[in-house]
């Protein structure tokens, strides 16, 4: 389907953003947990992408996701154990090293950090930002860090209750809130963040509670869709592979990479649909194929 008519025209010459990729480290993923039919010993190194977004009209700076933190021993114990056993990682440079190199002051220049979701490979170390910075999470995510299932109340939890200064944390309204969310293209719930059509927050249910994506306008005829963990592998995005479902050895239950597989599949179909528009570039958080071909773009480094 040609989606060209469903995206708004550029309101004015300032109704766009600039995009810069920040270094967020790498994960070594056992692929049988993510891609159906993968061998048990197949491991792939994937990036954890983070993005600095600058809105020219307002001079606001926003970061989308923070990737991995460098001091992984300071994650909750269950996360640290996972990184020592099931999933490996490499963090030669984190978001904060990149920002320092770019001479961006994290104490005074970052207006907001928007999180696609609260998994450890996306949250980094958010408390390092200064008092100017606010934090935005998707609908339903707050319970992960405030409920009884958060760390340290639950020592097995991956979600640290001290992750954010709560007075600067905003949880987006539920999907049913028509005052906040509006349809755009194939997506039933989107929000025009700056009010000028340059950055849309996309409700992206399925992967994790509060999973959101961003659609950003870079030029009149060029958009980037930052897809977070819509899927963990580009082969699933292009429909040449399927999401793995496997037996969790700890519980004996069937499991997959998504909190709600059916909702995740519905959202994936919408992302595929908007990707048919030649103006829209799809970029997943862990897209190793995109990284191999495009690592020098958007001011990035390996």
mmCIF file of C-alpha atoms in Angstrom, residues 176-298:
data_model
loop_
_atom_site.group_PDB
_atom_site.id
_atom_site.type_symbol
_atom_site.label_atom_id
_atom_site.label_comp_id
_atom_site.label_asym_id
_atom_site.label_seq_id
_atom_site.Cartn_x
_atom_site.Cartn_y
_atom_site.Cartn_z
ATOM 1 C CA UNK A 176 -8.069 5.190 25.295
ATOM 2 C CA UNK A 177 -7.309 8.893 25.879
ATOM 3 C CA UNK A 178 -8.667 10.640 22.784
ATOM 4 C CA UNK A 179 -7.477 13.981 24.145
ATOM 5 C CA UNK A 180 -3.872 12.852 23.759
ATOM 6 C CA UNK A 181 -3.730 10.201 21.048
ATOM 7 C CA UNK A 182 -4.876 10.581 17.437
ATOM 8 C CA UNK A 183 -4.576 8.294 14.398
ATOM 9 C CA UNK A 184 -1.878 8.826 11.775
ATOM 10 C CA UNK A 185 -1.340 6.571 8.787
ATOM 11 C CA UNK A 186 -1.631 2.948 9.911
ATOM 12 C CA UNK A 187 -1.256 3.807 13.607
ATOM 13 C CA UNK A 188 -4.368 4.276 15.763
ATOM 14 C CA UNK A 189 -2.573 6.150 18.561
ATOM 15 C CA UNK A 190 -0.004 8.849 17.855
ATOM 16 C CA UNK A 191 0.842 12.186 19.458
ATOM 17 C CA UNK A 192 2.276 15.264 17.729
ATOM 18 C CA UNK A 193 4.894 16.113 20.361
ATOM 19 C CA UNK A 194 5.908 19.593 19.194
ATOM 20 C CA UNK A 195 2.581 20.390 17.553
ATOM 21 C CA UNK A 196 4.154 21.041 14.147
ATOM 22 C CA UNK A 197 4.293 17.553 12.626
ATOM 23 C CA UNK A 198 8.030 17.093 13.160
ATOM 24 C CA UNK A 199 7.945 14.371 15.834
ATOM 25 C CA UNK A 200 5.204 11.868 16.568
ATOM 26 C CA UNK A 201 5.141 9.517 19.530
ATOM 27 C CA UNK A 202 3.619 6.218 18.382
ATOM 28 C CA UNK A 203 1.911 3.893 20.840
ATOM 29 C CA UNK A 204 3.491 0.530 20.013
ATOM 30 C CA UNK A 205 1.919 -2.145 22.225
ATOM 31 C CA UNK A 206 3.071 -5.715 22.507
ATOM 32 C CA UNK A 207 6.753 -5.888 23.300
ATOM 33 C CA UNK A 208 6.666 -4.513 26.839
ATOM 34 C CA UNK A 209 4.242 -2.407 28.883
ATOM 35 C CA UNK A 210 4.616 1.176 27.686
ATOM 36 C CA UNK A 211 6.437 0.369 24.442
ATOM 37 C CA UNK A 212 6.472 3.432 22.168
ATOM 38 C CA UNK A 213 8.174 4.385 18.898
ATOM 39 C CA UNK A 214 8.996 7.724 17.268
ATOM 40 C CA UNK A 215 8.315 9.016 13.766
ATOM 41 C CA UNK A 216 10.479 12.052 13.014
ATOM 42 C CA UNK A 217 10.613 14.349 10.002
ATOM 43 C CA UNK A 218 14.161 15.074 8.861
ATOM 44 C CA UNK A 219 13.344 16.890 5.622
ATOM 45 C CA UNK A 220 10.208 17.556 3.556
ATOM 46 C CA UNK A 221 10.501 14.129 1.908
ATOM 47 C CA UNK A 222 12.463 12.130 4.489
ATOM 48 C CA UNK A 223 11.154 10.592 7.705
ATOM 49 C CA UNK A 224 12.823 8.189 10.127
ATOM 50 C CA UNK A 225 10.775 5.653 12.054
ATOM 51 C CA UNK A 226 12.605 4.703 15.252
ATOM 52 C CA UNK A 227 11.064 1.333 15.972
ATOM 53 C CA UNK A 228 12.558 0.357 19.332
ATOM 54 C CA UNK A 229 11.968 -3.344 19.947
ATOM 55 C CA UNK A 230 9.106 -3.757 17.483
ATOM 56 C CA UNK A 231 11.217 -6.747 16.532
ATOM 57 C CA UNK A 232 14.779 -7.725 17.406
ATOM 58 C CA UNK A 233 15.814 -8.878 13.951
ATOM 59 C CA UNK A 234 15.479 -7.246 10.518
ATOM 60 C CA UNK A 235 14.544 -10.589 8.969
ATOM 61 C CA UNK A 236 11.348 -10.541 11.004
ATOM 62 C CA UNK A 237 10.685 -6.983 9.882
ATOM 63 C CA UNK A 238 10.974 -7.954 6.206
ATOM 64 C CA UNK A 239 8.857 -11.064 6.837
ATOM 65 C CA UNK A 240 11.511 -13.638 5.951
ATOM 66 C CA UNK A 241 11.653 -14.992 9.514
ATOM 67 C CA UNK A 242 9.316 -15.322 12.483
ATOM 68 C CA UNK A 243 9.525 -14.530 16.186
ATOM 69 C CA UNK A 244 10.752 -17.511 18.191
ATOM 70 C CA UNK A 245 8.532 -19.173 20.784
ATOM 71 C CA UNK A 246 10.404 -21.441 23.169
ATOM 72 C CA UNK A 247 10.182 -23.242 26.494
ATOM 73 C CA UNK A 248 11.531 -21.207 29.404
ATOM 74 C CA UNK A 249 13.776 -23.669 31.240
ATOM 75 C CA UNK A 250 13.238 -21.854 34.549
ATOM 76 C CA UNK A 251 9.431 -22.082 34.499
ATOM 77 C CA UNK A 252 8.602 -24.730 31.917
ATOM 78 C CA UNK A 253 6.241 -22.242 30.237
ATOM 79 C CA UNK A 254 6.194 -21.121 26.628
ATOM 80 C CA UNK A 255 7.823 -17.740 26.142
ATOM 81 C CA UNK A 256 8.850 -15.245 23.467
ATOM 82 C CA UNK A 257 10.609 -11.875 23.291
ATOM 83 C CA UNK A 258 7.308 -9.996 23.598
ATOM 84 C CA UNK A 259 5.015 -9.379 26.556
ATOM 85 C CA UNK A 260 1.957 -9.789 24.289
ATOM 86 C CA UNK A 261 2.879 -11.576 21.070
ATOM 87 C CA UNK A 262 -0.434 -10.961 19.304
ATOM 88 C CA UNK A 263 -0.368 -7.218 20.007
ATOM 89 C CA UNK A 264 3.280 -7.093 18.933
ATOM 90 C CA UNK A 265 2.428 -8.807 15.635
ATOM 91 C CA UNK A 266 -0.369 -6.310 14.961
ATOM 92 C CA UNK A 267 1.976 -3.404 15.598
ATOM 93 C CA UNK A 268 4.663 -4.994 13.413
ATOM 94 C CA UNK A 269 2.182 -5.124 10.524
ATOM 95 C CA UNK A 270 1.551 -1.392 10.919
ATOM 96 C CA UNK A 271 5.279 -0.681 10.888
ATOM 97 C CA UNK A 272 5.684 -2.765 7.737
ATOM 98 C CA UNK A 273 2.833 -0.775 6.206
ATOM 99 C CA UNK A 274 4.363 2.626 6.862
ATOM 100 C CA UNK A 275 7.671 1.248 5.622
ATOM 101 C CA UNK A 276 6.153 0.899 2.149
ATOM 102 C CA UNK A 277 6.281 4.689 1.884
ATOM 103 C CA UNK A 278 9.604 5.464 0.157
ATOM 104 C CA UNK A 279 9.955 8.591 2.301
ATOM 105 C CA UNK A 280 10.096 6.580 5.538
ATOM 106 C CA UNK A 281 13.288 4.903 6.754
ATOM 107 C CA UNK A 282 12.715 2.147 9.316
ATOM 108 C CA UNK A 283 15.372 1.835 12.032
ATOM 109 C CA UNK A 284 15.028 -0.766 14.789
ATOM 110 C CA UNK A 285 16.965 -0.418 18.028
ATOM 111 C CA UNK A 286 18.933 -3.628 17.401
ATOM 112 C CA UNK A 287 19.070 -3.673 13.604
ATOM 113 C CA UNK A 288 22.530 -5.096 12.933
ATOM 114 C CA UNK A 289 21.929 -5.007 9.184
ATOM 115 C CA UNK A 290 21.087 -1.289 9.176
ATOM 116 C CA UNK A 291 24.107 -0.668 11.406
ATOM 117 C CA UNK A 292 26.493 -2.494 9.075
ATOM 118 C CA UNK A 293 25.341 -0.438 6.100
ATOM 119 C CA UNK A 294 24.750 2.927 7.766
ATOM 120 C CA UNK A 295 27.010 3.260 10.802
ATOM 121 C CA UNK A 296 28.631 6.438 9.455
ATOM 122 C CA UNK A 297 25.308 8.221 8.928
ATOM 123 C CA UNK A 298 23.689 10.556 11.455
#
